[in-house]
Amino acid sequence: MKKRRMSARVARNLEGSLFIAPWLLGFLIFLAFPLGFSLYMSFHKVKILPRGMQYDFNGVGYYREILFNSSEFYDLLIPYFQEIVLMIPIILIFSLMIAILLNQKLHGRFLFRAIFFLPVIFTTGYLLTEFVNQGEGSLGFLERFQLGGYLDTFLGDSSWAKPVKTLLNRFVLVLWYSGVQILIFLAGRQTIPNSAYESARIDGANPWEVFWKITLPAMAPFIFLNLIYTVVDMFTFPFNPVIDLIGTGNYGYSSALAWIYFTIIVIFLLIVMFIYVRINKRQSLARR
């Protein structure tokens, strides 16, 4: 009997392995191997010769050059990092508000949901670049209402002046990049039982209190999920100047630059996760 059970268990394991085999094979070929090869190239000077590629060991030379002997990487990364810090809260707040509105029982809500998700389909890759080149990604109210002068007066020579202006000029793009977040928030909102809202209304709670005491705490896991998704999405934004910098230069230098950028993204994600966990623990203790 024990032998038969073990055989059945082995059979189930083999069956599961067969199901994940295509994904595992694709991961090894299209992701794991390129990642490992790029890490290898980052420690070498890569030369393209008629007979093939030549790899001359360079150690951490490219890493040292990027981090300590060149300011080009920091000149592009720091302003864009400031833009990300501004864009992420705007995307999350906008997505949450729209998801709550689209969850209401109104006529044509399925059409409105499709409209808010359409930019996710259309604004990808080359199409998004063409939109922006044609001026479709800008509201133009900085020039129309002459807000640039007010921002210069308010911000002065601050390092935040350029990121704020860039964000306002591309505000439509920020809203276009909220489609996936709206869907996640919409799914999260539908997990909250209606009985919780009915009990709150019976107790005399107004909509503002219901939002802060029921909706927002229940949406906390989805806020965290959208936060991680938005951070990764913004770091791979089509108009990210660091991505353009990675695409130039020799293979070894570009590979080292990509790995440095990847490390920065991971560190930023860890910081975001740490802050979220601390805030969530503090709120849990406050509720007790």
Coordinates of C-alpha atoms in Angstrom, one line a residue:
M1 CA 0.0 0.0 0.0
K2 CA 2.8 2.4 0.9
K3 CA 4.6 1.7 -2.3
R4 CA 1.4 2.4 -4.3
R5 CA 1.0 5.7 -2.4
M6 CA 4.6 6.7 -3.2
S7 CA 4.1 5.8 -6.8
A8 CA 0.9 7.9 -7.0
R9 CA 2.8 10.8 -5.3
V10 CA 5.6 10.5 -7.8
A11 CA 3.1 10.4 -10.6
R12 CA 1.5 13.6 -9.4
N13 CA 4.9 15.3 -9.0
L14 CA 5.8 14.3 -12.6
E15 CA 2.4 15.6 -13.8
G16 CA 3.0 18.9 -12.1
S17 CA 6.5 19.1 -13.5
L18 CA 5.2 18.6 -17.0
F19 CA 2.8 21.4 -16.6
I20 CA 5.5 23.9 -15.5
A21 CA 8.1 22.6 -17.9
P22 CA 7.3 25.0 -20.7
W23 CA 7.5 28.0 -18.3
L24 CA 10.7 26.7 -16.8
L25 CA 12.3 26.1 -20.2
G26 CA 11.2 29.6 -21.4
F27 CA 12.6 31.1 -18.1
L28 CA 16.0 29.4 -18.6
I29 CA 16.3 30.3 -22.3
F30 CA 14.8 33.8 -22.4
L31 CA 15.5 35.2 -19.0
A32 CA 18.1 33.3 -16.9
F33 CA 20.7 32.8 -19.6
P34 CA 20.5 36.5 -20.9
L35 CA 20.8 37.7 -17.3
G36 CA 23.8 35.5 -16.6
F37 CA 25.4 36.4 -19.9
S38 CA 24.9 40.2 -19.3
L39 CA 26.5 39.8 -15.8
Y40 CA 29.4 38.0 -17.4
M41 CA 29.8 40.8 -20.1
S42 CA 29.7 43.5 -17.4
F43 CA 33.1 42.3 -16.2
H44 CA 34.7 42.2 -19.6
K45 CA 35.6 44.5 -22.5
V46 CA 33.6 43.1 -25.4
K47 CA 34.9 43.5 -28.9
I48 CA 33.1 42.5 -32.0
L49 CA 35.6 41.0 -34.5
P50 CA 35.0 39.4 -37.9
R51 CA 35.6 35.9 -36.5
G52 CA 33.3 36.5 -33.5
M53 CA 33.2 38.3 -30.2
Q54 CA 36.3 38.8 -28.0
Y55 CA 36.0 39.1 -24.2
D56 CA 38.9 40.8 -22.3
F57 CA 38.5 40.6 -18.5
N58 CA 38.0 44.1 -17.0
G59 CA 37.0 43.2 -13.5
V60 CA 34.9 46.0 -11.8
G61 CA 36.4 48.6 -14.1
Y62 CA 33.1 49.6 -15.6
Y63 CA 31.3 49.6 -12.3
R64 CA 34.0 51.9 -10.8
E65 CA 33.8 54.2 -13.8
I66 CA 30.0 54.5 -13.7
L67 CA 29.8 55.0 -9.9
F68 CA 32.8 57.1 -9.1
N69 CA 34.4 58.5 -12.3
S70 CA 31.4 59.7 -14.3
S71 CA 28.5 62.0 -13.5
E72 CA 26.3 61.2 -16.5
F73 CA 24.5 58.4 -14.8
Y74 CA 23.6 60.5 -11.8
D75 CA 22.6 63.5 -13.9
L76 CA 20.0 61.4 -15.5
L77 CA 19.0 59.1 -12.6
I78 CA 18.4 61.7 -9.9
P79 CA 15.9 64.0 -11.8
Y80 CA 14.0 61.0 -13.0
F81 CA 14.0 59.5 -9.5
Q82 CA 12.4 62.7 -8.3
E83 CA 9.8 62.4 -11.0
I84 CA 9.0 58.8 -9.9
V85 CA 8.5 60.0 -6.3
L86 CA 6.0 62.5 -7.5
M87 CA 4.2 60.2 -10.0
I88 CA 3.6 57.2 -7.9
P89 CA 1.3 58.8 -5.3
I90 CA -0.6 60.6 -8.1
I91 CA -1.2 57.3 -9.9
L92 CA -2.2 55.4 -6.8
I93 CA -4.7 58.1 -5.6
F94 CA -6.2 58.6 -9.0
S95 CA -6.6 54.8 -9.6
L96 CA -8.2 54.3 -6.2
M97 CA -10.7 57.1 -6.7
I98 CA -11.6 56.0 -10.2
A99 CA -12.0 52.4 -9.0
I100 CA -14.4 53.4 -6.3
L101 CA -16.4 55.4 -8.7
L102 CA -16.5 52.6 -11.3
N103 CA -17.7 50.2 -8.7
Q104 CA -20.9 52.2 -8.3
K105 CA -24.1 50.9 -9.9
L106 CA -24.4 53.3 -12.8
H107 CA -25.5 52.9 -16.4
G108 CA -22.7 52.1 -18.9
R109 CA -20.1 51.3 -16.2
F110 CA -18.6 48.5 -18.3
L111 CA -18.0 51.0 -21.0
F112 CA -16.3 53.4 -18.6
R113 CA -14.1 50.6 -17.4
A114 CA -13.1 49.8 -20.9
I115 CA -12.3 53.4 -21.6
F116 CA -10.0 53.7 -18.6
F117 CA -8.2 50.5 -19.6
L118 CA -7.8 51.3 -23.3
P119 CA -4.7 53.4 -22.8
V120 CA -2.9 50.3 -21.4
I121 CA -3.4 48.7 -24.8
F122 CA -2.7 51.6 -27.1
T123 CA 0.1 53.4 -25.3
T124 CA 2.8 50.8 -25.6
G125 CA 6.2 51.0 -27.2
Y126 CA 6.5 52.9 -30.5
L127 CA 2.8 54.0 -30.4
L128 CA 3.3 55.9 -27.1
T129 CA 6.4 57.6 -28.5
E130 CA 4.4 58.8 -31.6
F131 CA 1.7 60.1 -29.3
V132 CA 4.2 62.2 -27.4
N133 CA 6.0 63.4 -30.5
Q134 CA 2.7 64.7 -31.9
G135 CA 2.0 66.6 -28.6
E136 CA -0.8 64.3 -27.5
G137 CA 0.8 63.6 -24.1
S138 CA 0.8 67.1 -22.8
L139 CA -2.0 69.2 -21.5
G140 CA -0.2 72.5 -22.4
F141 CA -1.6 74.4 -19.4
L142 CA 1.8 75.4 -18.3
E143 CA 2.2 77.6 -21.3
R144 CA -1.5 78.5 -21.6
F145 CA -1.8 79.8 -18.1
Q146 CA 1.8 80.8 -17.8
L147 CA 2.3 78.6 -14.7
G148 CA 6.0 78.1 -15.5
G149 CA 6.8 81.5 -14.1
Y150 CA 4.9 80.8 -10.9
L151 CA 6.8 77.5 -10.5
D152 CA 10.1 79.2 -11.0
T153 CA 9.2 81.8 -8.4
F154 CA 8.0 79.2 -5.9
L155 CA 10.6 76.5 -6.4
G156 CA 13.5 78.8 -7.4
D157 CA 16.7 77.0 -8.1
S158 CA 15.5 73.9 -6.3
S159 CA 16.4 70.5 -7.8
W160 CA 12.7 69.7 -7.8
A161 CA 11.8 72.5 -10.3
K162 CA 12.6 70.5 -13.5
P163 CA 10.9 67.2 -12.3
V164 CA 7.7 69.1 -11.3
K165 CA 7.5 70.8 -14.7
T166 CA 8.2 67.6 -16.5
L167 CA 5.5 65.8 -14.5
L168 CA 2.9 68.6 -15.3
N169 CA 3.8 68.5 -19.0
R170 CA 3.3 64.7 -19.1
F171 CA 0.3 64.6 -16.7
V172 CA -1.8 62.8 -19.3
L173 CA 0.7 60.0 -19.5
V174 CA 0.5 59.6 -15.8
L175 CA -3.2 59.1 -16.1
W176 CA -2.8 56.8 -19.1
Y177 CA -0.6 54.6 -16.9
S178 CA -3.3 54.0 -14.3
G179 CA -5.4 51.4 -16.2
V180 CA -3.9 48.2 -14.6
Q181 CA -4.0 49.8 -11.1
I182 CA -7.7 50.7 -11.6
L183 CA -8.5 47.1 -12.4
I184 CA -6.6 45.8 -9.4
F185 CA -8.3 48.4 -7.1
L186 CA -11.7 47.5 -8.7
A187 CA -11.2 43.8 -8.0
G188 CA -10.1 44.7 -4.4
R189 CA -13.1 46.8 -3.8
Q190 CA -15.4 44.0 -4.8
T191 CA -13.9 41.8 -2.1
I192 CA -15.4 44.0 0.6
P193 CA -18.8 42.5 1.7
N194 CA -21.8 44.8 1.4
S195 CA -22.8 43.8 4.9
A196 CA -19.9 45.9 6.3
Y197 CA -21.3 49.0 4.6
E198 CA -24.8 48.2 5.7
S199 CA -23.7 47.9 9.3
A200 CA -21.8 51.2 9.1
R201 CA -24.9 53.0 7.7
I202 CA -27.1 51.5 10.5
D203 CA -24.6 52.8 13.0
G204 CA -24.9 56.3 11.5
A205 CA -21.5 56.5 9.8
N206 CA -21.2 59.1 6.9
P207 CA -19.5 58.2 3.6
W208 CA -16.3 59.9 4.7
E209 CA -16.0 57.8 7.8
V210 CA -16.9 54.7 5.9
F211 CA -14.1 55.3 3.5
W212 CA -11.5 55.8 6.2
K213 CA -12.7 53.1 8.5
I214 CA -13.8 50.3 6.1
T215 CA -12.7 50.9 2.5
L216 CA -9.2 52.1 2.9
P217 CA -8.1 49.5 5.5
A218 CA -9.6 46.7 3.4
M219 CA -7.8 48.0 0.3
A220 CA -4.4 48.0 2.1
P221 CA -3.1 44.8 0.4
F222 CA -4.2 46.0 -3.0
I223 CA -2.5 49.4 -2.4
F224 CA 0.7 47.5 -1.6
L225 CA 0.4 45.4 -4.7
N226 CA -0.3 48.5 -6.9
L227 CA 2.6 50.3 -5.2
I228 CA 5.1 47.5 -6.2
Y229 CA 3.6 47.3 -9.7
T230 CA 3.8 51.1 -10.2
V231 CA 7.3 51.3 -9.0
V232 CA 8.5 48.7 -11.4
D233 CA 6.4 50.2 -14.2
M234 CA 7.8 53.7 -13.7
F235 CA 11.4 52.4 -13.6
T236 CA 10.8 50.9 -17.1
F237 CA 8.9 54.0 -18.4
P238 CA 9.4 54.5 -22.2
F239 CA 10.8 58.0 -21.6
N240 CA 13.2 56.9 -18.9
P241 CA 16.5 58.6 -19.8
V242 CA 18.5 55.9 -17.9
I243 CA 17.1 53.2 -20.2
D244 CA 18.2 55.2 -23.2
L245 CA 21.7 55.5 -21.7
I246 CA 21.8 51.8 -21.2
G247 CA 21.1 51.2 -24.8
T248 CA 24.3 53.1 -25.9
G249 CA 28.0 52.3 -25.6
N250 CA 29.7 49.0 -25.7
Y251 CA 28.2 45.8 -24.4
G252 CA 30.3 45.6 -21.3
Y253 CA 29.6 49.1 -20.2
S254 CA 25.9 48.8 -21.0
S255 CA 25.7 45.5 -19.1
A256 CA 27.4 47.0 -16.0
L257 CA 25.1 50.0 -16.2
A258 CA 22.0 47.8 -16.4
W259 CA 23.0 45.8 -13.4
I260 CA 23.7 48.9 -11.3
Y261 CA 20.2 50.2 -12.3
F262 CA 18.7 46.9 -11.5
T263 CA 20.3 47.0 -8.0
I264 CA 18.9 50.5 -7.4
I265 CA 15.4 49.3 -8.3
V266 CA 15.7 46.4 -5.9
I267 CA 16.9 48.6 -3.1
F268 CA 14.1 51.1 -3.8
L269 CA 11.5 48.3 -3.7
L270 CA 12.9 47.0 -0.4
I271 CA 12.7 50.5 1.1
V272 CA 9.1 50.8 -0.1
M273 CA 8.2 47.4 1.3
F274 CA 9.9 48.2 4.7
I275 CA 8.0 51.5 5.0
Y276 CA 4.7 49.9 4.1
V277 CA 5.2 47.1 6.6
R278 CA 6.1 49.6 9.4
I279 CA 3.0 51.7 8.6
N280 CA 0.8 48.6 8.5
K281 CA 2.0 47.3 11.8
R282 CA 1.5 50.7 13.4
Q283 CA -2.0 51.0 12.1
S284 CA -2.7 47.4 13.3
L285 CA -1.5 48.3 16.8
A286 CA -3.6 51.5 16.8
R287 CA -6.8 49.5 16.0
R288 CA -6.2 47.2 18.9

